[in-house]
Amino acid sequence: MAAYYARQDPYGDFVTAPEISQAFGECLGVWSAVVWEGMGRPDPLVWAELGPGRGTLMSDARRAVAQVAPDFARAARVHLVEASARLRAEQAARLGGDVTWRDGVAGLPAGPAVVLANEFFDALPVRQFVRRGAGWVERFVADGVFVERGSEVALGDAPEGAVREVGEAGADVVRALMRRGGCVALMLDYGPAESGVGESLQAMRGGEAVDPLVAPGDADVTAHVDFAALAEAARGVGAAAHGPLPQGVFLQRLGLASRAAMLARADPAGAGRQLAAAQRLLAPEAMGRLFKALALCDAALPTPPGFDA
């Protein structure tokens, strides 16, 4: 995956919520400001985004808070966790120089933090285990094909041939964030609300599904996010987990539909596009149900907005 993001333009293969509607980033910006209020308005605040893509989400978020939450905008110090030099250049062009880049969450400075992660965890590696007989074997890749090797992992009972995916990398990121103390993190991604069996590894190239083992580094390879496992990882280090909620429900509570309607009224020629974009993010049959929102936070902090209804 590192090679893919370093060499390719991923937005030729898929589109993310910030690229669909500016209202998405604006709502998350205002959400961050309300969270900051509940944290006691710490100054300075680490305002971080994991896997910021082209910088669209943070650009829209910053524009919104500059208008409606100027105190938060002054307190927030933007940090982008991005390893790709090519994407860093795109982010710099969009956001300007008032940003600090980090290679990983371990590089984020100490102190209170609000962290956004939109379609970040789905790009992290997973391990796959296959039920064979009375136990589980692990699936690896060798010479361009899947192979299975014995494993002593205990994953419970399941039908013969069932696949369990374990996202250790995602759990490690969660634990690193929550061990900071004074942190609130919002994850928006796609996957089931509860852990279970099922194979979700997939690859996209040019908007079409392709074999993930063919031409590695030339396609976007992802897997569904196990939100229950991320919540468990947070609770395991003493943090609180809220959700997951369907993305459509969460964004409705944040007022995305109302913001999209305002944008439509301000741009009559583009009104249909604005409203269609909002519908794509909210509708259960589009991104509203498969995508989920999960908030993790220091146990001493209040329930984040959108999760307290």
Coordinates of C-alpha atoms in Angstrom, one line a residue:
M1 CA 0.0 0.0 0.0
A2 CA 2.9 2.4 0.7
A3 CA 4.1 2.0 -2.9
Y4 CA 0.6 2.6 -4.2
Y5 CA 0.1 5.9 -2.4
A6 CA 3.6 7.0 -3.2
R7 CA 3.3 6.5 -6.9
Q8 CA -0.4 6.6 -7.9
D9 CA -3.2 9.1 -7.8
P10 CA -5.6 7.2 -5.7
Y11 CA -8.5 9.4 -6.7
G12 CA -8.4 7.9 -10.1
D13 CA -9.4 4.6 -8.4
F14 CA -11.9 5.8 -5.8
V15 CA -13.6 8.9 -4.4
T16 CA -14.0 9.8 -0.7
A17 CA -16.6 11.8 1.2
P18 CA -14.6 15.1 1.3
E19 CA -14.3 15.0 -2.5
I20 CA -18.1 14.4 -2.9
S21 CA -19.3 17.4 -0.9
Q22 CA -17.6 20.3 0.9
A23 CA -20.3 20.1 3.5
F24 CA -18.7 16.9 4.8
G25 CA -15.4 18.6 5.8
E26 CA -17.3 21.7 7.1
C27 CA -19.4 19.6 9.4
L28 CA -16.4 17.8 10.8
G29 CA -14.7 21.1 11.3
V30 CA -17.6 22.5 13.4
W31 CA -17.8 19.1 15.2
S32 CA -14.1 19.5 16.2
A33 CA -14.8 23.0 17.5
V34 CA -17.7 21.7 19.7
V35 CA -15.5 18.9 21.0
W36 CA -12.8 21.4 21.9
E37 CA -15.4 23.4 23.9
G38 CA -16.2 20.2 25.8
M39 CA -12.6 19.6 26.5
G40 CA -12.3 23.0 28.3
R41 CA -11.0 25.0 25.3
P42 CA -7.3 23.9 25.6
D43 CA -4.8 26.2 23.9
P44 CA -2.8 25.0 22.0
L45 CA -4.7 22.0 20.7
V46 CA -3.3 19.3 18.4
W47 CA -5.8 19.1 15.5
A48 CA -4.8 16.1 13.5
E49 CA -6.0 14.2 10.4
L50 CA -4.8 10.7 9.6
G51 CA -4.4 9.9 5.9
P52 CA -5.5 13.4 4.7
G53 CA -5.5 12.6 1.0
R54 CA -5.5 15.8 -1.1
G55 CA -6.1 17.9 2.0
T56 CA -9.7 18.6 1.0
L57 CA -11.3 17.6 4.3
M58 CA -9.0 19.8 6.4
S59 CA -9.3 22.7 3.9
D60 CA -13.0 22.7 4.2
A61 CA -12.9 22.2 7.9
R62 CA -10.5 25.1 8.5
R63 CA -12.6 27.4 6.3
A64 CA -15.7 26.6 8.3
V65 CA -14.2 27.1 11.8
A66 CA -12.5 30.4 10.7
Q67 CA -16.0 31.7 10.1
V68 CA -18.0 30.2 13.0
A69 CA -15.4 29.3 15.6
P70 CA -12.5 31.7 15.4
D71 CA -11.3 31.0 18.9
F72 CA -10.9 27.3 18.0
A73 CA -9.2 28.2 14.8
R74 CA -6.6 30.2 16.7
A75 CA -6.0 27.5 19.3
A76 CA -5.7 24.6 16.8
R77 CA -2.4 23.5 15.4
V78 CA -2.9 21.3 12.3
H79 CA -0.9 18.1 12.0
L80 CA -1.3 15.8 9.1
V81 CA -0.2 12.1 9.4
E82 CA 1.0 11.4 5.9
A83 CA 3.9 9.3 4.6
S84 CA 3.6 10.0 0.9
A85 CA 5.8 12.9 -0.3
R86 CA 3.5 13.2 -3.4
L87 CA 0.4 13.6 -1.3
R88 CA 2.2 16.0 1.1
A89 CA 2.9 18.3 -1.9
E90 CA -0.8 18.3 -2.8
Q91 CA -1.8 19.0 0.8
A92 CA 0.7 21.9 1.0
A93 CA -0.7 23.4 -2.2
R94 CA -4.2 23.3 -0.8
L95 CA -3.5 24.2 2.9
G96 CA -0.5 26.4 2.7
G97 CA 2.5 26.3 5.1
D98 CA 0.7 26.6 8.4
V99 CA 0.7 22.8 8.8
T100 CA 3.0 20.2 10.3
W101 CA 3.4 16.8 8.7
R102 CA 4.1 13.6 10.7
D103 CA 5.0 10.1 9.5
G104 CA 2.8 8.4 12.1
V105 CA 0.7 8.9 15.2
A106 CA 3.8 8.4 17.4
G107 CA 5.1 11.7 16.0
L108 CA 2.2 13.8 17.1
P109 CA 3.1 16.2 19.9
A110 CA 1.9 15.6 23.5
G111 CA -1.1 17.5 24.7
P112 CA -4.9 17.6 24.1
A113 CA -5.9 16.5 20.7
V114 CA -8.8 16.1 18.3
V115 CA -8.0 13.6 15.6
L116 CA -10.0 13.0 12.4
A117 CA -9.6 9.8 10.3
N118 CA -11.8 9.5 7.2
E119 CA -11.2 6.3 5.2
F120 CA -7.8 5.7 6.9
F121 CA -8.3 2.4 8.8
D122 CA -9.6 0.5 5.7
A123 CA -6.1 1.0 4.1
L124 CA -4.2 -0.6 7.0
P125 CA -3.2 -4.2 6.6
V126 CA -5.2 -7.1 8.0
R127 CA -4.4 -10.7 8.7
Q128 CA -6.7 -13.4 7.4
F129 CA -7.4 -16.7 9.1
V130 CA -9.4 -19.6 7.5
R131 CA -11.3 -22.2 9.4
R132 CA -10.0 -25.6 8.6
G133 CA -11.3 -28.6 10.5
A134 CA -11.2 -28.0 14.2
G135 CA -8.9 -24.9 14.1
W136 CA -7.7 -22.0 12.1
V137 CA -4.9 -21.6 9.5
E138 CA -3.4 -18.2 8.4
R139 CA -3.5 -17.1 4.8
F140 CA -0.4 -15.6 3.3
V141 CA 0.7 -14.6 -0.2
A142 CA 3.6 -16.5 -1.9
D143 CA 4.6 -16.2 -5.5
G144 CA 1.4 -14.2 -6.3
V145 CA -1.1 -16.7 -4.8
F146 CA -2.7 -17.4 -1.5
V147 CA -1.2 -20.1 0.7
E148 CA -2.3 -21.4 4.1
R149 CA -0.1 -22.2 7.0
G150 CA -0.9 -23.7 10.4
S151 CA -1.8 -21.3 13.2
E152 CA -2.4 -21.6 16.9
V153 CA -4.7 -18.5 17.1
A154 CA -8.0 -19.0 18.9
L155 CA -10.9 -17.3 17.1
G156 CA -13.8 -19.3 18.2
D157 CA -16.0 -21.6 16.2
A158 CA -17.1 -21.0 12.6
P159 CA -18.1 -23.0 9.6
E160 CA -15.5 -24.8 7.5
G161 CA -13.8 -22.4 5.1
A162 CA -15.0 -19.2 7.0
V163 CA -12.5 -16.3 7.0
R164 CA -11.8 -14.0 9.9
E165 CA -9.9 -10.8 9.3
V166 CA -7.8 -9.3 12.2
G167 CA -6.7 -5.7 12.0
E168 CA -3.8 -5.5 14.4
A169 CA -2.4 -2.4 12.7
G170 CA -5.6 -0.5 13.3
A171 CA -5.8 -1.6 16.9
D172 CA -2.2 -0.4 17.4
V173 CA -3.1 3.0 16.1
V174 CA -6.1 3.3 18.4
R175 CA -4.1 2.3 21.4
A176 CA -1.3 4.8 20.6
L177 CA -3.9 7.6 20.3
M178 CA -5.8 6.8 23.4
R179 CA -2.7 6.3 25.6
R180 CA -2.0 10.0 25.0
G181 CA -4.7 11.1 27.4
G182 CA -6.9 14.1 26.6
C183 CA -7.6 12.9 23.1
V184 CA -10.8 12.6 21.1
A185 CA -10.7 10.7 17.8
L186 CA -13.4 10.3 15.1
M187 CA -13.2 7.5 12.6
L188 CA -15.4 7.4 9.5
D189 CA -15.0 4.3 7.3
Y190 CA -16.8 1.3 5.9
G191 CA -17.4 -2.0 7.6
P192 CA -19.8 -3.9 9.9
A193 CA -20.7 -2.6 13.4
E194 CA -20.0 -6.0 14.9
S195 CA -17.1 -8.4 14.5
G196 CA -17.8 -11.5 12.5
V197 CA -16.6 -13.9 9.8
G198 CA -16.3 -12.8 6.2
E199 CA -13.7 -11.9 3.7
S200 CA -13.6 -8.2 2.6
L201 CA -10.1 -7.8 1.0
Q202 CA -10.6 -5.9 -2.2
A203 CA -8.7 -3.9 -4.8
M204 CA -9.9 -1.0 -7.1
R205 CA -8.2 0.3 -10.2
G206 CA -9.8 3.0 -12.3
G207 CA -13.1 2.6 -10.4
E208 CA -13.3 -1.1 -11.2
A209 CA -12.7 -4.1 -8.9
V210 CA -9.6 -6.1 -9.7
D211 CA -7.7 -9.0 -8.3
P212 CA -5.7 -7.7 -5.3
L213 CA -2.8 -10.1 -6.1
V214 CA -2.3 -8.8 -9.6
A215 CA 0.1 -5.9 -10.2
P216 CA 0.6 -5.0 -6.5
G217 CA 1.2 -1.4 -6.0
D218 CA -0.9 -0.4 -8.9
A219 CA -4.3 -0.7 -7.3
D220 CA -6.0 0.5 -4.1
V221 CA -6.2 -2.5 -1.7
T222 CA -8.6 -2.2 1.3
A223 CA -10.5 -4.3 3.8
H224 CA -13.6 -3.5 5.8
V225 CA -13.0 -1.9 9.2
D226 CA -13.8 -4.0 12.3
F227 CA -15.3 -1.2 14.4
A228 CA -16.0 -3.4 17.4
A229 CA -12.4 -4.4 17.5
L230 CA -11.3 -0.8 17.4
A231 CA -13.7 0.1 20.2
E232 CA -12.4 -2.9 22.2
A233 CA -8.8 -1.7 21.7
A234 CA -9.7 1.7 23.0
R235 CA -11.5 0.3 26.1
G236 CA -8.5 -1.9 26.7
V237 CA -6.4 1.1 27.5
G238 CA -9.0 2.8 29.6
A239 CA -10.7 5.0 27.0
A240 CA -14.4 5.4 26.1
A241 CA -15.9 4.3 22.8
H242 CA -19.1 5.8 21.4
G243 CA -20.8 4.2 18.4
P244 CA -20.4 3.0 15.8
L245 CA -23.3 4.8 14.2
P246 CA -24.3 4.6 10.5
Q247 CA -22.6 7.5 8.8
G248 CA -25.9 8.8 7.5
V249 CA -27.3 9.1 11.0
F250 CA -24.2 10.8 12.3
L251 CA -24.0 13.3 9.5
Q252 CA -27.8 14.1 9.8
R253 CA -27.2 14.9 13.5
L254 CA -24.4 17.2 12.5
G255 CA -26.7 19.1 10.1
L256 CA -25.1 18.0 6.8
A257 CA -28.4 18.0 5.0
S258 CA -29.1 21.6 6.1
R259 CA -25.7 22.8 5.1
A260 CA -26.1 21.2 1.7
A261 CA -29.4 23.0 1.3
M262 CA -27.7 26.3 2.1
L263 CA -25.0 25.6 -0.5
A264 CA -27.7 24.7 -3.0
R265 CA -29.6 28.0 -2.4
A266 CA -26.3 30.0 -2.7
D267 CA -25.5 28.3 -6.1
P268 CA -28.8 27.7 -8.0
A269 CA -26.9 26.5 -11.1
G270 CA -25.2 23.8 -9.0
A271 CA -28.1 23.1 -6.6
G272 CA -28.8 19.7 -8.1
R273 CA -25.2 18.6 -7.7
Q274 CA -25.0 19.8 -4.1
L275 CA -28.2 18.0 -3.1
A276 CA -27.2 14.8 -4.9
A277 CA -23.8 14.8 -3.2
A278 CA -25.5 15.1 0.2
Q279 CA -27.9 12.3 -0.6
R280 CA -24.9 10.1 -1.6
L281 CA -23.3 10.6 1.8
L282 CA -26.6 10.2 3.8
A283 CA -28.8 7.6 2.0
P284 CA -28.7 4.1 3.4
E285 CA -28.6 2.6 -0.1
A286 CA -25.5 4.8 -0.9
M287 CA -22.8 5.5 1.8
G288 CA -25.2 6.2 4.7
R289 CA -25.4 2.6 6.1
L290 CA -22.2 0.7 5.1
F291 CA -20.1 3.6 6.3
K292 CA -19.9 4.1 10.1
A293 CA -18.8 6.7 12.5
L294 CA -17.0 5.8 15.7
A295 CA -15.7 8.2 18.4
L296 CA -13.0 7.3 20.9
C297 CA -12.0 9.6 23.8
D298 CA -10.4 10.0 27.1
A299 CA -12.9 8.5 29.6
A300 CA -13.0 11.8 31.6
L301 CA -14.3 13.7 28.6
P302 CA -18.0 14.2 27.7
T303 CA -19.7 12.2 25.0
P304 CA -18.8 13.8 21.6
P305 CA -21.6 15.5 19.7
G306 CA -23.6 13.3 17.4
F307 CA -23.2 10.3 19.7
D308 CA -25.3 11.7 22.6
A309 CA -28.8 11.6 21.0

